[in-house]
Amino acid sequence: ESPRAQGSSLAGLDVVISAGGTREPLDPVRYLGNRSSGKQGYALATVAAARGAQVTLVSSASLPTPAGVRLVAVETARDLEAAMSEAARTADVVVMAAAVADFRPATYAEAKIKKTQAAPGEAEPEDAPVVELVRNPDILAGLVRERDSRRERSGEPGPLIVGFAAETGDAEGDVLHHARAKLARKGCDLLVANEVGVGVTFGQDDTTVHVLGPGGTLLAQAGPTTKAAASAAVLDAVEDALRDRP
Ligand code: CTP
Ligand code: CA
């Protein structure tokens, strides 16, 4: 590990990290979710706390809360949005490591959705409900917008904002190509790209990350390695970016 990882290089800084997937309820017993384990966000929280930061972890994951970290439990993307917006007001660093559901069911059924039942002696009905989805807010882009408008009003720089991008390469381009486009679209300061696929990264203990900075510059790479080591590389880049700020 790098020598500065032993120091208290984030000492006293307010660091807010989102972690895990979100759950979008359909009815009281069912939800739409995703395979994010939350391990990357929890590893970041652990390393940031070890470096002396005051860490708030906004999470839907059911992992043990790292020592010294304040947990804000959330479930849906809209819960997450409200908690992040609130915590970001006083933050020095905001990291969106959560895998936010892009869509949620358009309606929530207050009572459990039931199958239609066959009449006595009739065949089992074939009908099934169609679930309509609506888009969730883009939390990261919203945090950047809020930070920038506060900055304009107060002159305070506001938090350094870090996004994540889980990407697979495709016919359009490789992981970094998609990540650079996402960085430009979201307007965050740093973007951490990781490679995903079946059995790669999601839920695993090892990961490969590429840290992109302004203009899509590749600032750091780590992996395949532990999520703790990847977190150290990401937080090194965060410290450098804070130091370089005007
Ligand atoms: N993100 C967010 N709100 C959303 C969706 C994503 O804040 N509704 C954040 C994630 O936490 C991550 C970054 O945006 O930091 C990129 O997420 P990703 O899912 O890779 O990007 P999308 O913009 O949703 O694009 P797509 O899934 O279509 O690739
Ligand atoms: Ca998405």
PDB file of N, CA, C and O in Angstrom, residues 26-52:
ATOM      1  N   LEU A  26     -42.903  -3.059  -5.821  1.00  0.00           N
ATOM      2  CA  LEU A  26     -44.074  -3.261  -6.671  1.00  0.00           C
ATOM      3  C   LEU A  26     -45.335  -3.335  -5.820  1.00  0.00           C
ATOM      4  O   LEU A  26     -46.390  -2.851  -6.188  1.00  0.00           O
ATOM      5  N   ASP A  27     -45.194  -4.023  -4.695  1.00  0.00           N
ATOM      6  CA  ASP A  27     -46.285  -4.196  -3.741  1.00  0.00           C
ATOM      7  C   ASP A  27     -45.618  -4.499  -2.405  1.00  0.00           C
ATOM      8  O   ASP A  27     -44.385  -4.495  -2.334  1.00  0.00           O
ATOM      9  N   PRO A  28     -46.364  -4.734  -1.322  1.00  0.00           N
ATOM     10  CA  PRO A  28     -45.696  -4.880  -0.016  1.00  0.00           C
ATOM     11  C   PRO A  28     -44.711  -6.048   0.074  1.00  0.00           C
ATOM     12  O   PRO A  28     -43.875  -6.065   0.978  1.00  0.00           O
ATOM     13  N   VAL A  29     -44.761  -6.994  -0.839  1.00  0.00           N
ATOM     14  CA  VAL A  29     -43.872  -8.161  -0.726  1.00  0.00           C
ATOM     15  C   VAL A  29     -42.866  -8.297  -1.871  1.00  0.00           C
ATOM     16  O   VAL A  29     -42.032  -9.193  -1.835  1.00  0.00           O
ATOM     17  N   ARG A  30     -42.905  -7.420  -2.872  1.00  0.00           N
ATOM     18  CA  ARG A  30     -42.045  -7.603  -4.050  1.00  0.00           C
ATOM     19  C   ARG A  30     -41.347  -6.301  -4.426  1.00  0.00           C
ATOM     20  O   ARG A  30     -41.892  -5.222  -4.251  1.00  0.00           O
ATOM     21  N   TYR A  31     -40.141  -6.465  -4.984  1.00  0.00           N
ATOM     22  CA  TYR A  31     -39.418  -5.285  -5.461  1.00  0.00           C
ATOM     23  C   TYR A  31     -38.597  -5.634  -6.685  1.00  0.00           C
ATOM     24  O   TYR A  31     -38.309  -6.800  -6.942  1.00  0.00           O
ATOM     25  N   LEU A  32     -38.182  -4.602  -7.436  1.00  0.00           N
ATOM     26  CA  LEU A  32     -37.177  -4.752  -8.486  1.00  0.00           C
ATOM     27  C   LEU A  32     -35.843  -4.367  -7.875  1.00  0.00           C
ATOM     28  O   LEU A  32     -35.737  -3.322  -7.233  1.00  0.00           O
ATOM     29  N   GLY A  33     -34.847  -5.186  -8.065  1.00  0.00           N
ATOM     30  CA  GLY A  33     -33.530  -4.905  -7.491  1.00  0.00           C
ATOM     31  C   GLY A  33     -32.434  -5.192  -8.485  1.00  0.00           C
ATOM     32  O   GLY A  33     -32.699  -5.426  -9.665  1.00  0.00           O
ATOM     33  N   ASN A  34     -31.197  -5.168  -8.022  1.00  0.00           N
ATOM     34  CA  ASN A  34     -30.077  -5.542  -8.884  1.00  0.00           C
ATOM     35  C   ASN A  34     -29.019  -6.280  -8.072  1.00  0.00           C
ATOM     36  O   ASN A  34     -29.144  -6.427  -6.865  1.00  0.00           O
ATOM     37  N   ARG A  35     -27.975  -6.737  -8.738  1.00  0.00           N
ATOM     38  CA  ARG A  35     -27.006  -7.626  -8.116  1.00  0.00           C
ATOM     39  C   ARG A  35     -25.886  -6.923  -7.356  1.00  0.00           C
ATOM     40  O   ARG A  35     -24.940  -7.567  -6.924  1.00  0.00           O
ATOM     41  N   SER A  36     -25.968  -5.617  -7.192  1.00  0.00           N
ATOM     42  CA  SER A  36     -24.893  -4.931  -6.459  1.00  0.00           C
ATOM     43  C   SER A  36     -24.845  -5.415  -5.010  1.00  0.00           C
ATOM     44  O   SER A  36     -25.861  -5.467  -4.328  1.00  0.00           O
ATOM     45  N   SER A  37     -23.649  -5.764  -4.539  1.00  0.00           N
ATOM     46  CA  SER A  37     -23.499  -6.267  -3.169  1.00  0.00           C
ATOM     47  C   SER A  37     -23.249  -5.145  -2.173  1.00  0.00           C
ATOM     48  O   SER A  37     -23.435  -5.332  -0.966  1.00  0.00           O
ATOM     49  N   GLY A  38     -22.762  -4.007  -2.651  1.00  0.00           N
ATOM     50  CA  GLY A  38     -22.370  -2.918  -1.752  1.00  0.00           C
ATOM     51  C   GLY A  38     -20.926  -2.993  -1.289  1.00  0.00           C
ATOM     52  O   GLY A  38     -20.443  -2.082  -0.618  1.00  0.00           O
ATOM     53  N   LYS A  39     -20.228  -4.059  -1.671  1.00  0.00           N
ATOM     54  CA  LYS A  39     -18.859  -4.249  -1.148  1.00  0.00           C
ATOM     55  C   LYS A  39     -17.912  -3.111  -1.520  1.00  0.00           C
ATOM     56  O   LYS A  39     -17.079  -2.708  -0.704  1.00  0.00           O
ATOM     57  N   GLN A  40     -18.016  -2.592  -2.758  1.00  0.00           N
ATOM     58  CA  GLN A  40     -17.101  -1.511  -3.155  1.00  0.00           C
ATOM     59  C   GLN A  40     -17.326  -0.255  -2.317  1.00  0.00           C
ATOM     60  O   GLN A  40     -16.372   0.350  -1.837  1.00  0.00           O
ATOM     61  N   GLY A  41     -18.571   0.128  -2.126  1.00  0.00           N
ATOM     62  CA  GLY A  41     -18.870   1.319  -1.319  1.00  0.00           C
ATOM     63  C   GLY A  41     -18.433   1.154   0.131  1.00  0.00           C
ATOM     64  O   GLY A  41     -17.922   2.094   0.748  1.00  0.00           O
ATOM     65  N   TYR A  42     -18.650  -0.051   0.684  1.00  0.00           N
ATOM     66  CA  TYR A  42     -18.239  -0.296   2.074  1.00  0.00           C
ATOM     67  C   TYR A  42     -16.717  -0.277   2.197  1.00  0.00           C
ATOM     68  O   TYR A  42     -16.176   0.214   3.195  1.00  0.00           O
ATOM     69  N   ALA A  43     -16.014  -0.803   1.182  1.00  0.00           N
ATOM     70  CA  ALA A  43     -14.544  -0.765   1.202  1.00  0.00           C
ATOM     71  C   ALA A  43     -14.056   0.685   1.157  1.00  0.00           C
ATOM     72  O   ALA A  43     -13.136   1.069   1.893  1.00  0.00           O
ATOM     73  N   LEU A  44     -14.690   1.493   0.337  1.00  0.00           N
ATOM     74  CA  LEU A  44     -14.327   2.920   0.273  1.00  0.00           C
ATOM     75  C   LEU A  44     -14.552   3.595   1.618  1.00  0.00           C
ATOM     76  O   LEU A  44     -13.715   4.384   2.078  1.00  0.00           O
ATOM     77  N   ALA A  45     -15.685   3.304   2.246  1.00  0.00           N
ATOM     78  CA  ALA A  45     -15.997   3.904   3.551  1.00  0.00           C
ATOM     79  C   ALA A  45     -14.963   3.496   4.590  1.00  0.00           C
ATOM     80  O   ALA A  45     -14.507   4.317   5.403  1.00  0.00           O
ATOM     81  N   THR A  46     -14.576   2.228   4.573  1.00  0.00           N
ATOM     82  CA  THR A  46     -13.597   1.712   5.530  1.00  0.00           C
ATOM     83  C   THR A  46     -12.252   2.413   5.364  1.00  0.00           C
ATOM     84  O   THR A  46     -11.641   2.864   6.347  1.00  0.00           O
ATOM     85  N   VAL A  47     -11.797   2.532   4.110  1.00  0.00           N
ATOM     86  CA  VAL A  47     -10.487   3.152   3.856  1.00  0.00           C
ATOM     87  C   VAL A  47     -10.537   4.654   4.160  1.00  0.00           C
ATOM     88  O   VAL A  47      -9.612   5.205   4.764  1.00  0.00           O
ATOM     89  N   ALA A  48     -11.628   5.312   3.785  1.00  0.00           N
ATOM     90  CA  ALA A  48     -11.744   6.754   4.062  1.00  0.00           C
ATOM     91  C   ALA A  48     -11.740   7.015   5.567  1.00  0.00           C
ATOM     92  O   ALA A  48     -11.091   7.959   6.041  1.00  0.00           O
ATOM     93  N   ALA A  49     -12.446   6.169   6.329  1.00  0.00           N
ATOM     94  CA  ALA A  49     -12.467   6.335   7.790  1.00  0.00           C
ATOM     95  C   ALA A  49     -11.069   6.093   8.368  1.00  0.00           C
ATOM     96  O   ALA A  49     -10.620   6.826   9.254  1.00  0.00           O
ATOM     97  N   ALA A  50     -10.364   5.100   7.830  1.00  0.00           N
ATOM     98  CA  ALA A  50      -8.993   4.817   8.300  1.00  0.00           C
ATOM     99  C   ALA A  50      -8.057   5.984   7.998  1.00  0.00           C
ATOM    100  O   ALA A  50      -7.067   6.184   8.703  1.00  0.00           O
ATOM    101  N   ARG A  51      -8.389   6.766   6.983  1.00  0.00           N
ATOM    102  CA  ARG A  51      -7.573   7.938   6.643  1.00  0.00           C
ATOM    103  C   ARG A  51      -8.024   9.181   7.390  1.00  0.00           C
ATOM    104  O   ARG A  51      -7.599  10.286   7.078  1.00  0.00           O
ATOM    105  N   GLY A  52      -8.925   9.031   8.320  1.00  0.00           N
ATOM    106  CA  GLY A  52      -9.287  10.145   9.193  1.00  0.00           C
ATOM    107  C   GLY A  52     -10.520  10.922   8.794  1.00  0.00           C
ATOM    108  O   GLY A  52     -10.856  11.917   9.428  1.00  0.00           O
TER     109      GLY A  52
END
